[in-house]
Amino acid sequence: MPRVIAEHLRLPPGPVDLAAIPTGATPGFDGGKSDGKEALTELGDELSDLQERLFAEGRSGGHRSLLLVLQGMDTSGKGGVVRHTVALVDPQGIEVTAFGRPTEEELAHDFLWRVRNALPAPGRIGVFDRSHYEDVLVAKVRELVDADEVERRYDAINELEAELVAGGTPVLKCFLHISPDEQRERLLKRLDRPEKHWKFDPVDIDDRQLWPEFRDAYETALERTNTEVAPWYVVPGDKKWYRNLAVGLLLRDALAHLAPTWPPAEIDVEAQRQRLLDEQPVQ
Amino acid sequence: MPRVIAEHLRLPPGPVDLAAIPTGATPGFDGGKSDGKEALTELGDELSDLQERLFAEGRSGGHRSLLLVLQGMDTSGKGGVVRHTVALVDPQGIEVTAFGRPTEEELAHDFLWRVRNALPAPGRIGVFDRSHYEDVLVAKVRELVDADEVERRYDAINELEAELVAGGTPVLKCFLHISPDEQRERLLKRLDRPEKHWKFDPVDIDDRQLWPEFRDAYETALERTNTEVAPWYVVPGDKKWYRNLAVGLLLRDALAHLAPTWPPAEIDVEAQRQRLLDEQPVQ
């Protein structure tokens, strides 16, 4: 099981040039598709063990949790990561939130209001399918707010994330990086499959003509929020199996870094065992 | 894949005698453990497909959802069903709520307040690990409320469930039925495993001496709330593999009965395809 994939994916500080980062590569992993799928399956036990420890800690008075933020262009595979990677652990320990277009109520509050409402409970893994980053991406490209407000938001995001990390909730931020050609293939495939038509929004095609603008917005957002405490990981996403595995490995690393331990027994184990062995018959 | 398991597990109307229902049987399923595990794995695709249709419906303006209620004595496997059966579908479509001892805030409201707050969103499968039934079980056995209040609660539960069903949210209620001997074995095993000690509460051993009282409370609760619109299923739970499979099959049946269909395309598929084929180069 590869142990060093994070080093390959962690975005270095400074200006970001997404066009220079390959979308079809498999950094840190030598094998092919079937090896990658096998590695993900094998990862399941390790992820489950770590998740269960974190959950146990949360149920025993601990306050730590973890937040996985998934961002990327349409069809980049945010939902696929949830279905294939996050699904490897106990659903009881997972809280998935998909952020859509803000409601009237959400718009009446600061942009982080709905995010704060969706933060994971102690011991849980929160998963954001889109997130507060939409508020400096689509909001910027479509000029829903002015430039000053976008600037303010970068800072507000960094403050929120620093606060979360300091409070025991690491923030694992993954940008799922696909090429425009791969997106086109995926949109065409959706059109081929009637059971995917409900997901199809013609705006997704319009947005392709804004690809450079969205890429610019991503580059700035990634640079401005690529902090020491909550860095970005750029996950090549053209190969779905690699994307699923890479996020799984990053999640494993983040959980392992938390190093949740089984809460100590607050009981006299021997005495409790003896009680069961000595008890009056129950029927 | 067995299709008729529900008939074997559905509790008939009238007085309930749990001692007369075997806990180690595998009604409706001829195979053994390995067959059962294989059948559960195979069920995954069918469950996922149904769940995704329901989810799609919910995202496309539909209001239906499904509520799975898991009840049973300590160690009966409520968490195991979540981990092994519910985990077969996309976590994005699942909302698990574990109901513990009510908080001060919850106690300040009617007992159904916290339940209403936890009902599944449109398109989701809500899973209750314990539920409003605790309020006519532990509340009755420990005399936390008087007999009149318990009576009122049976009716309130039936009204809530009827309202849910009428509103498009079927309520699938499973009682996981284990023997006191099986519980003793499971508690002893927890004591053998340090990673399970955090789950161990000495009260669980005290409660074993109240087994007849809890069984009585269950029998009355099951009888009083075994309605036509939201019947109870008694799932023999001594064999974990059977329990997981049986709940999976009941869930499949409940989803299939809803018969969620893929939302119709609101787009001209051919025109959208042509747009993608004709578009200006994107890079």
Coordinates of C-alpha atoms in Angstrom, one line a residue:
Chain A
M1 CA 0.0 0.0 0.0
P2 CA 1.6 3.3 -1.1
R3 CA 2.5 5.5 1.9
V4 CA 3.8 8.6 0.3
I5 CA 1.1 9.6 -2.2
A6 CA 0.4 12.8 -0.3
E7 CA 3.9 14.3 -1.1
H8 CA 3.1 14.0 -4.7
L9 CA -0.3 15.6 -4.5
R10 CA 0.3 18.4 -2.0
L11 CA 0.1 21.8 -3.8
P12 CA 3.4 23.7 -3.2
P13 CA 3.0 27.3 -1.9
G14 CA 2.9 30.1 -4.4
P15 CA 1.2 30.7 -7.7
V16 CA -0.8 27.9 -9.2
D17 CA -0.7 26.8 -12.8
L18 CA -3.3 24.1 -13.2
A19 CA -2.6 23.6 -16.9
A20 CA 0.9 22.5 -16.0
I21 CA -0.4 19.7 -13.7
P22 CA -1.3 16.5 -15.6
T23 CA -4.9 15.3 -15.2
G24 CA -4.3 11.8 -16.4
A25 CA -1.3 10.9 -14.4
T26 CA -1.1 8.6 -11.3
P27 CA 1.5 10.2 -9.2
G28 CA 2.9 7.9 -6.4
F29 CA 1.2 4.8 -7.8
D30 CA 3.0 2.4 -10.1
G31 CA 0.2 0.0 -10.9
G32 CA -2.7 0.1 -13.3
K33 CA -6.5 0.1 -13.0
S34 CA -6.9 -3.3 -11.5
D35 CA -4.1 -2.8 -9.0
G36 CA -5.6 0.5 -8.1
K37 CA -9.0 -1.0 -7.5
E38 CA -7.5 -3.8 -5.4
A39 CA -5.5 -1.3 -3.4
L40 CA -8.7 0.7 -2.6
T41 CA -10.5 -2.4 -1.5
E42 CA -7.5 -3.3 0.7
L43 CA -7.5 0.2 2.1
G44 CA -11.1 -0.4 3.4
D45 CA -10.1 -2.2 6.6
E46 CA -7.5 0.4 7.5
L47 CA -9.9 3.3 6.9
S48 CA -12.7 1.5 8.8
D49 CA -10.4 0.9 11.8
L50 CA -9.3 4.5 12.0
Q51 CA -12.8 5.8 11.5
E52 CA -14.1 3.6 14.2
R53 CA -11.5 4.8 16.6
L54 CA -12.3 8.4 15.9
F55 CA -16.0 7.6 16.3
A56 CA -15.3 5.8 19.6
E57 CA -13.3 8.8 20.8
G58 CA -16.3 11.1 19.9
R59 CA -18.7 8.9 21.8
S60 CA -16.4 8.9 24.9
G61 CA -16.1 12.7 25.4
G62 CA -13.6 13.5 22.6
H63 CA -14.3 16.5 20.4
R64 CA -12.2 15.8 17.4
S65 CA -13.5 15.2 13.9
L66 CA -12.4 15.5 10.3
L67 CA -13.6 17.5 7.3
L68 CA -13.1 16.3 3.8
V69 CA -13.7 19.0 1.2
L70 CA -14.2 17.9 -2.4
Q71 CA -14.0 20.5 -5.1
G72 CA -13.7 20.3 -8.9
M73 CA -15.4 21.1 -12.2
D74 CA -18.7 19.5 -13.1
T75 CA -18.2 15.7 -13.6
S76 CA -14.9 15.7 -11.9
G77 CA -16.0 12.9 -9.6
K78 CA -17.0 14.4 -6.3
G79 CA -20.0 12.1 -6.0
G80 CA -17.9 9.2 -7.2
V81 CA -15.4 9.6 -4.4
V82 CA -18.3 9.5 -1.9
R83 CA -19.8 6.4 -3.5
H84 CA -16.5 4.5 -3.9
T85 CA -14.1 5.8 -1.2
V86 CA -16.2 7.3 1.6
A87 CA -18.5 4.3 1.3
L88 CA -15.7 2.0 2.6
V89 CA -16.4 3.1 6.2
D90 CA -19.4 2.8 8.5
P91 CA -22.2 5.1 7.3
Q92 CA -22.9 5.9 11.0
G93 CA -19.6 7.8 11.2
I94 CA -20.1 9.9 8.0
E95 CA -22.0 13.1 7.4
V96 CA -22.2 14.0 3.7
T97 CA -23.4 17.5 2.7
A98 CA -23.9 18.5 -0.9
F99 CA -23.9 22.3 -1.3
G100 CA -26.1 23.5 -4.1
R101 CA -27.1 27.0 -5.1
P102 CA -27.7 28.9 -1.9
T103 CA -31.3 29.2 -0.8
E104 CA -32.9 32.5 0.1
E105 CA -32.4 31.8 3.8
E106 CA -28.7 31.0 3.2
L107 CA -28.2 34.1 1.1
A108 CA -29.6 36.2 3.9
H109 CA -26.7 35.0 6.1
D110 CA -22.9 35.3 5.7
F111 CA -21.6 32.8 3.2
L112 CA -20.1 30.7 6.0
W113 CA -23.3 30.3 7.9
R114 CA -24.5 27.2 6.0
V115 CA -21.0 25.7 6.3
R116 CA -20.9 26.1 10.0
N117 CA -24.2 24.5 10.3
A118 CA -22.9 21.4 8.4
L119 CA -19.6 20.9 10.3
P120 CA -19.2 17.3 11.5
A121 CA -20.2 16.3 15.0
P122 CA -17.5 15.0 17.3
G123 CA -16.0 11.7 16.1
R124 CA -17.5 12.1 12.6
I125 CA -16.0 12.5 9.2
G126 CA -17.8 15.3 7.4
V127 CA -17.7 15.3 3.7
F128 CA -18.5 18.4 1.6
D129 CA -19.5 17.8 -2.0
R130 CA -18.8 21.4 -3.0
S131 CA -18.3 23.8 -0.2
H132 CA -17.5 27.3 0.9
Y133 CA -15.1 27.4 -2.1
E134 CA -18.1 27.8 -4.4
D135 CA -18.4 31.3 -2.9
V136 CA -15.1 32.3 -4.3
L137 CA -15.4 30.4 -7.6
V138 CA -18.8 30.5 -9.2
A139 CA -19.5 33.7 -7.2
K140 CA -16.4 35.3 -8.7
V141 CA -16.8 34.0 -12.3
R142 CA -20.4 35.1 -12.4
E143 CA -19.7 38.3 -10.5
L144 CA -22.4 37.5 -7.9
V145 CA -20.3 39.6 -5.5
D146 CA -17.8 42.3 -6.0
A147 CA -14.0 41.9 -5.9
D148 CA -13.6 43.2 -2.4
E149 CA -16.0 40.7 -1.1
V150 CA -14.2 37.9 -2.8
E151 CA -11.0 39.1 -1.2
R152 CA -12.7 39.2 2.2
R153 CA -13.9 35.6 1.7
Y154 CA -10.4 34.2 1.1
D155 CA -9.4 35.5 4.5
A156 CA -12.6 34.4 6.1
I157 CA -12.1 30.9 4.7
N158 CA -8.6 30.7 6.0
E159 CA -9.7 31.9 9.4
L160 CA -12.5 29.3 9.6
E161 CA -10.2 26.5 8.6
A162 CA -7.5 27.6 11.0
E163 CA -10.1 27.6 13.7
L164 CA -11.3 24.2 12.8
V165 CA -7.8 22.7 12.7
A166 CA -6.9 24.3 16.1
G167 CA -10.1 22.9 17.5
G168 CA -9.2 19.4 16.5
T169 CA -10.9 19.1 13.1
P170 CA -8.3 18.8 10.3
V171 CA -9.5 20.0 7.0
L172 CA -8.5 17.8 4.0
K173 CA -9.0 19.7 0.8
C174 CA -9.0 17.8 -2.5
F175 CA -9.3 19.5 -5.9
L176 CA -10.3 16.8 -8.4
H177 CA -8.5 17.9 -11.5
I178 CA -9.9 16.8 -14.9
S179 CA -9.2 18.0 -18.4
P180 CA -11.9 19.7 -20.5
D181 CA -11.7 16.8 -23.0
E182 CA -12.4 14.3 -20.2
Q183 CA -15.4 16.4 -19.1
R184 CA -16.7 16.4 -22.6
E185 CA -16.5 12.6 -22.7
R186 CA -18.3 12.4 -19.4
L187 CA -21.1 14.7 -20.4
L188 CA -21.6 12.8 -23.7
K189 CA -21.8 9.6 -21.6
R190 CA -24.4 11.1 -19.4
L191 CA -26.5 11.9 -22.5
D192 CA -26.2 8.2 -23.5
R193 CA -27.7 7.0 -20.3
P194 CA -31.3 7.9 -19.6
E195 CA -30.7 7.2 -15.8
K196 CA -28.2 10.0 -15.8
H197 CA -30.4 12.6 -17.6
W198 CA -31.7 14.0 -14.3
K199 CA -28.2 15.1 -13.5
F200 CA -27.8 16.9 -16.8
D201 CA -28.0 20.6 -16.8
P202 CA -27.5 22.4 -20.1
V203 CA -25.7 25.1 -18.1
D204 CA -22.9 22.6 -17.6
I205 CA -22.2 22.9 -21.4
D206 CA -22.4 26.7 -21.3
D207 CA -19.9 26.7 -18.4
R208 CA -17.4 24.9 -20.6
Q209 CA -16.9 28.1 -22.5
L210 CA -16.0 29.7 -19.2
W211 CA -13.4 27.0 -18.5
P212 CA -10.5 29.4 -18.5
E213 CA -12.4 31.8 -16.2
F214 CA -13.2 28.9 -13.8
R215 CA -9.6 27.7 -14.0
D216 CA -8.3 31.2 -13.2
A217 CA -10.7 31.4 -10.2
Y218 CA -9.5 28.0 -9.0
E219 CA -5.9 29.0 -9.4
T220 CA -6.4 32.1 -7.3
A221 CA -8.5 30.4 -4.7
L222 CA -6.1 27.5 -4.4
E223 CA -3.2 29.9 -4.0
R224 CA -4.9 32.1 -1.5
T225 CA -6.2 29.3 0.7
N226 CA -3.3 26.9 0.5
T227 CA -2.3 27.4 4.1
E228 CA 0.2 25.5 6.2
V229 CA -2.6 24.2 8.5
A230 CA -5.0 23.3 5.7
P231 CA -3.1 22.8 2.4
W232 CA -4.7 21.8 -0.9
Y233 CA -4.1 18.5 -2.6
V234 CA -4.5 18.4 -6.4
V235 CA -5.8 14.9 -7.4
P236 CA -5.5 14.0 -11.1
G237 CA -9.1 12.9 -11.9
D238 CA -9.2 11.7 -15.5
K239 CA -8.6 8.1 -14.2
K240 CA -11.5 7.4 -11.8
W241 CA -9.8 4.5 -10.1
Y242 CA -6.7 6.7 -9.3
R243 CA -8.9 9.5 -8.0
N244 CA -10.8 7.2 -5.7
L245 CA -7.6 5.6 -4.4
A246 CA -5.7 8.8 -4.0
V247 CA -8.5 10.4 -1.9
G248 CA -8.7 7.2 0.1
L249 CA -5.0 7.4 0.8
L250 CA -5.1 11.1 1.7
L251 CA -8.0 10.3 4.1
R252 CA -6.1 7.4 5.6
D253 CA -3.1 9.7 6.2
A254 CA -5.2 12.5 7.7
L255 CA -6.9 10.0 10.1
A256 CA -3.6 8.4 10.9
H257 CA -2.2 11.8 11.8
L258 CA -5.0 12.3 14.2
A259 CA -4.0 8.9 15.7
P260 CA -7.3 8.3 17.4
T261 CA -6.9 5.6 20.1
W262 CA -9.5 3.3 21.6
P263 CA -10.9 5.0 24.7
P264 CA -9.6 3.3 27.8
A265 CA -11.9 0.9 29.7
E266 CA -13.6 2.7 32.5
I267 CA -14.7 -0.7 33.8
D268 CA -13.1 -3.5 35.8
V269 CA -13.1 -5.9 32.9
E270 CA -12.5 -9.0 35.1
A271 CA -15.2 -8.0 37.5
Q272 CA -17.7 -7.5 34.7
R273 CA -16.8 -10.8 33.2
Q274 CA -17.4 -12.5 36.5
R275 CA -20.8 -10.9 36.9
L276 CA -21.8 -12.4 33.6
L277 CA -20.5 -15.8 34.5
D278 CA -22.1 -15.7 37.9
E279 CA -25.5 -14.2 37.0
Q280 CA -28.9 -15.6 37.7
P281 CA -30.3 -17.4 34.7
V282 CA -32.0 -15.0 32.3
Q283 CA -34.9 -16.1 30.1
Chain B
M1 CA -32.3 -14.0 -4.5
P2 CA -35.2 -14.8 -2.1
R3 CA -38.2 -12.8 -2.9
V4 CA -40.6 -13.8 -0.1
I5 CA -38.7 -13.3 3.1
A6 CA -41.0 -10.5 4.2
E7 CA -43.9 -12.9 4.5
H8 CA -42.0 -14.9 7.0
L9 CA -40.9 -12.0 9.1
R10 CA -44.0 -9.8 9.2
L11 CA -45.5 -9.9 12.6
P12 CA -49.2 -11.0 12.5
P13 CA -51.8 -8.8 14.2
G14 CA -52.7 -9.6 17.7
P15 CA -50.9 -10.5 20.9
V16 CA -47.2 -11.0 20.6
D17 CA -45.2 -13.9 22.2
L18 CA -41.6 -13.2 21.5
A19 CA -40.4 -16.4 23.4
A20 CA -42.3 -18.4 20.8
I21 CA -40.4 -16.9 17.9
P22 CA -37.0 -18.6 17.3
T23 CA -34.0 -16.3 17.4
G24 CA -31.6 -18.6 15.6
A25 CA -33.7 -19.5 12.7
T26 CA -33.3 -18.3 9.1
P27 CA -36.9 -18.1 7.8
G28 CA -37.3 -17.9 4.1
F29 CA -33.6 -18.6 3.4
D30 CA -32.4 -22.1 2.7
G31 CA -28.6 -21.6 2.6
G32 CA -26.0 -21.2 5.2
K33 CA -23.6 -18.5 6.3
S34 CA -21.5 -18.3 3.1
D35 CA -24.6 -18.4 0.9
G36 CA -26.1 -15.6 3.0
K37 CA -23.1 -13.4 2.8
E38 CA -22.9 -13.9 -0.9
A39 CA -26.6 -13.1 -1.3
L40 CA -26.1 -9.9 0.7
T41 CA -23.2 -8.8 -1.6
E42 CA -25.3 -9.6 -4.7
L43 CA -28.1 -7.5 -3.2
G44 CA -25.9 -4.5 -3.2
D45 CA -26.4 -3.6 -6.8
E46 CA -30.1 -3.8 -6.6
L47 CA -30.3 -1.8 -3.4
S48 CA -27.9 0.8 -4.9
D49 CA -30.0 1.1 -8.0
L50 CA -33.3 1.6 -6.1
Q51 CA -31.6 4.0 -3.6
E52 CA -30.2 6.1 -6.5
R53 CA -33.6 6.3 -8.2
L54 CA -35.2 7.5 -5.0
F55 CA -32.3 10.0 -4.5
A56 CA -32.7 11.3 -8.1
E57 CA -36.5 11.7 -7.5
G58 CA -35.8 13.7 -4.4
R59 CA -33.4 16.0 -6.3
S60 CA -35.9 16.5 -9.0
G61 CA -38.8 17.8 -6.9
G62 CA -40.0 14.5 -5.4
H63 CA -40.8 14.5 -1.7
R64 CA -40.7 10.7 -0.9
S65 CA -38.2 9.1 1.4
L66 CA -37.9 6.0 3.5
L67 CA -37.4 5.5 7.2
L68 CA -35.8 2.3 8.5
V69 CA -36.3 1.8 12.3
L70 CA -34.0 -0.6 14.0
Q71 CA -34.9 -1.7 17.5
G72 CA -33.7 -4.6 19.7
M73 CA -32.0 -5.4 23.0
D74 CA -28.4 -4.4 23.6
T75 CA -26.0 -6.2 21.3
S76 CA -28.9 -7.2 19.0
G77 CA -26.9 -5.8 16.0
K78 CA -28.5 -2.4 15.1
G79 CA -25.0 -1.0 14.5
G80 CA -24.0 -4.1 12.6
V81 CA -27.0 -3.7 10.2
V82 CA -25.9 -0.2 9.5
R83 CA -22.3 -1.2 8.9
H84 CA -23.0 -4.2 6.7
T85 CA -26.4 -3.6 5.0
V86 CA -27.0 0.1 4.9
A87 CA -23.3 0.6 3.9
L88 CA -24.1 -1.2 0.6
V89 CA -25.6 2.0 -0.9
D90 CA -24.2 5.5 -1.5
P91 CA -23.6 7.3 1.8
Q92 CA -24.8 10.5 0.2
G93 CA -28.3 9.1 0.2
I94 CA -28.3 7.9 3.9
E95 CA -29.0 9.7 7.1
V96 CA -28.2 7.7 10.2
T97 CA -29.4 8.9 13.6
A98 CA -28.5 7.1 16.8
F99 CA -30.9 8.0 19.6
G100 CA -29.3 7.9 23.0
R101 CA -30.6 9.0 26.4
P102 CA -32.6 12.2 25.8
T103 CA -30.8 15.5 26.5
E104 CA -32.3 18.2 28.8
E105 CA -33.4 20.1 25.7
E106 CA -35.0 17.0 24.2
L107 CA -36.8 16.2 27.5
A108 CA -38.2 19.7 27.6
H109 CA -40.1 18.9 24.4
D110 CA -42.6 16.2 23.5
F111 CA -40.9 12.8 23.0
L112 CA -41.5 13.0 19.3
W113 CA -39.7 16.4 18.9
R114 CA -36.3 14.9 18.3
V115 CA -37.7 12.3 16.0
R116 CA -39.4 14.8 13.8
N117 CA -36.1 16.7 13.7
A118 CA -34.3 13.6 12.4
L119 CA -36.8 12.6 9.6
P120 CA -35.1 11.9 6.3
A121 CA -34.9 14.7 3.7
P122 CA -36.7 14.0 0.3
G123 CA -35.0 11.2 -1.6
R124 CA -33.1 9.9 1.4
I125 CA -33.1 6.8 3.4
G126 CA -33.3 7.6 7.1
V127 CA -32.0 5.0 9.5
F128 CA -32.9 5.1 13.2
D129 CA -30.6 3.2 15.5
R130 CA -33.0 3.1 18.4
S131 CA -36.0 5.5 18.0
H132 CA -39.2 6.8 19.4
Y133 CA -39.8 3.3 20.6
E134 CA -37.3 3.7 23.4
D135 CA -39.9 6.1 24.8
V136 CA -42.4 3.2 25.3
L137 CA -39.7 0.7 26.2
V138 CA -37.0 1.9 28.6
A139 CA -39.4 4.7 29.7
K140 CA -42.0 2.1 30.7
V141 CA -39.6 -0.5 32.3
R142 CA -37.9 2.2 34.4
E143 CA -41.1 4.0 35.0
L144 CA -39.8 7.3 33.7
V145 CA -43.4 8.2 32.9
D146 CA -46.7 7.0 34.1
A147 CA -48.9 4.4 32.5
D148 CA -51.3 6.9 31.0
E149 CA -48.4 8.7 29.2
V150 CA -47.2 5.3 27.8
E151 CA -50.7 4.7 26.5
R152 CA -50.8 8.2 24.9
R153 CA -47.4 7.5 23.3
Y154 CA -48.5 4.3 21.5
D155 CA -51.3 6.4 19.9
A156 CA -48.9 9.3 19.1
I157 CA -46.5 6.9 17.5
N158 CA -49.2 5.4 15.3
E159 CA -50.4 8.8 14.3
L160 CA -46.9 10.0 13.4
E161 CA -46.2 6.8 11.4
A162 CA -49.5 7.0 9.6
E163 CA -48.8 10.6 8.7
L164 CA -45.3 9.7 7.4
V165 CA -46.7 6.9 5.2
A166 CA -49.5 9.0 3.9
G167 CA -46.9 11.7 3.0
G168 CA -44.8 9.3 1.0
T169 CA -42.3 8.1 3.6
P170 CA -42.8 4.4 4.3
V171 CA -41.7 3.3 7.8
L172 CA -39.9 -0.1 7.8
K173 CA -39.7 -1.3 11.4
C174 CA -37.4 -4.2 12.3
F175 CA -37.1 -5.8 15.7
L176 CA -33.8 -7.6 15.9
H177 CA -34.6 -10.6 18.0
I178 CA -31.8 -12.3 20.0
S179 CA -31.9 -14.7 22.9
P180 CA -30.5 -13.8 26.3
D181 CA -27.8 -16.5 25.9
E182 CA -26.7 -14.9 22.6
Q183 CA -26.5 -11.5 24.3
R184 CA -24.4 -13.0 27.1
E185 CA -21.9 -14.4 24.5
R186 CA -21.7 -11.1 22.8
L187 CA -21.1 -9.2 26.0
L188 CA -18.4 -11.7 27.0
K189 CA -16.8 -11.1 23.6
R190 CA -16.8 -7.4 24.0
L191 CA -15.0 -7.9 27.3
D192 CA -12.3 -9.9 25.5
R193 CA -11.7 -7.1 23.0
P194 CA -10.1 -3.9 24.3
E195 CA -11.3 -2.0 21.2
K196 CA -14.9 -2.8 22.3
H197 CA -14.6 -1.7 25.9
W198 CA -15.7 1.8 25.2
K199 CA -19.1 0.3 24.2
F200 CA -19.4 -1.6 27.4
D201 CA -21.8 -0.3 30.0
P202 CA -22.2 -2.3 33.2
V203 CA -25.8 -1.3 33.1
D204 CA -26.2 -3.6 30.2
I205 CA -25.5 -6.5 32.6
D206 CA -27.9 -5.1 35.2
D207 CA -30.5 -4.9 32.4
R208 CA -30.2 -8.6 31.7
Q209 CA -32.1 -9.2 35.0
L210 CA -34.8 -7.0 33.6
W211 CA -35.0 -9.1 30.4
P212 CA -38.6 -10.3 31.1
E213 CA -39.7 -6.8 31.8
F214 CA -38.1 -5.5 28.6
R215 CA -39.6 -8.4 26.7
D216 CA -43.0 -7.6 28.1
A217 CA -42.6 -4.0 27.1
Y218 CA -41.5 -5.0 23.6
E219 CA -44.5 -7.3 23.2
T220 CA -46.9 -4.7 24.2
A221 CA -45.2 -2.0 22.1
L222 CA -45.1 -4.3 19.0
E223 CA -48.7 -5.3 19.4
R224 CA -49.9 -1.7 19.9
T225 CA -48.0 -0.3 17.0
N226 CA -48.2 -3.2 14.5
T227 CA -50.4 -1.2 12.2
E228 CA -51.5 -2.0 8.7
V229 CA -49.6 1.0 7.2
A230 CA -46.4 0.4 9.3
P231 CA -46.2 -3.2 10.4
W232 CA -43.4 -4.7 12.4
Y233 CA -40.9 -7.3 11.1
V234 CA -39.3 -9.6 13.7
V235 CA -35.8 -10.5 12.4
P236 CA -34.1 -13.5 14.1
G237 CA -30.8 -12.0 15.1
D238 CA -28.7 -14.7 16.6
K239 CA -27.1 -15.4 13.2
K240 CA -25.6 -12.1 12.2
W241 CA -25.3 -12.9 8.5
Y242 CA -29.0 -13.8 8.4
R243 CA -30.0 -10.6 10.2
N244 CA -28.0 -8.4 7.8
L245 CA -29.4 -10.2 4.8
A246 CA -33.0 -10.2 6.1
V247 CA -33.0 -6.4 6.7
G248 CA -31.4 -5.9 3.3
L249 CA -34.2 -7.9 1.6
L250 CA -36.8 -6.0 3.6
L251 CA -35.2 -2.7 2.6
R252 CA -35.1 -3.8 -1.0
D253 CA -38.8 -4.7 -0.9
A254 CA -39.7 -1.4 0.7
L255 CA -37.8 0.5 -1.9
A256 CA -39.2 -1.6 -4.7
H257 CA -42.7 -1.0 -3.4
L258 CA -42.0 2.8 -3.7
A259 CA -40.9 2.0 -7.3
P260 CA -38.9 5.2 -7.8
T261 CA -38.3 5.9 -11.4
W262 CA -35.6 7.9 -13.1
P263 CA -36.8 11.5 -13.5
P264 CA -37.7 12.2 -17.2
A265 CA -35.2 14.2 -19.2
E266 CA -36.2 17.8 -19.2
I267 CA -33.7 18.4 -22.0
D268 CA -33.5 17.7 -25.7
V269 CA -30.9 15.0 -25.5
E270 CA -30.0 15.1 -29.1
A271 CA -29.7 18.9 -29.2
Q272 CA -27.4 18.8 -26.1
R273 CA -25.3 16.1 -27.7
Q274 CA -24.9 18.2 -30.8
R275 CA -23.9 21.2 -28.7
L276 CA -21.1 19.3 -27.2
L277 CA -20.0 17.9 -30.6
D278 CA -20.1 21.4 -32.2
E279 CA -18.7 23.5 -29.4
Q280 CA -15.7 25.8 -29.7
P281 CA -12.5 24.2 -28.5
V282 CA -12.1 24.4 -24.7
Q283 CA -8.8 24.5 -23.1

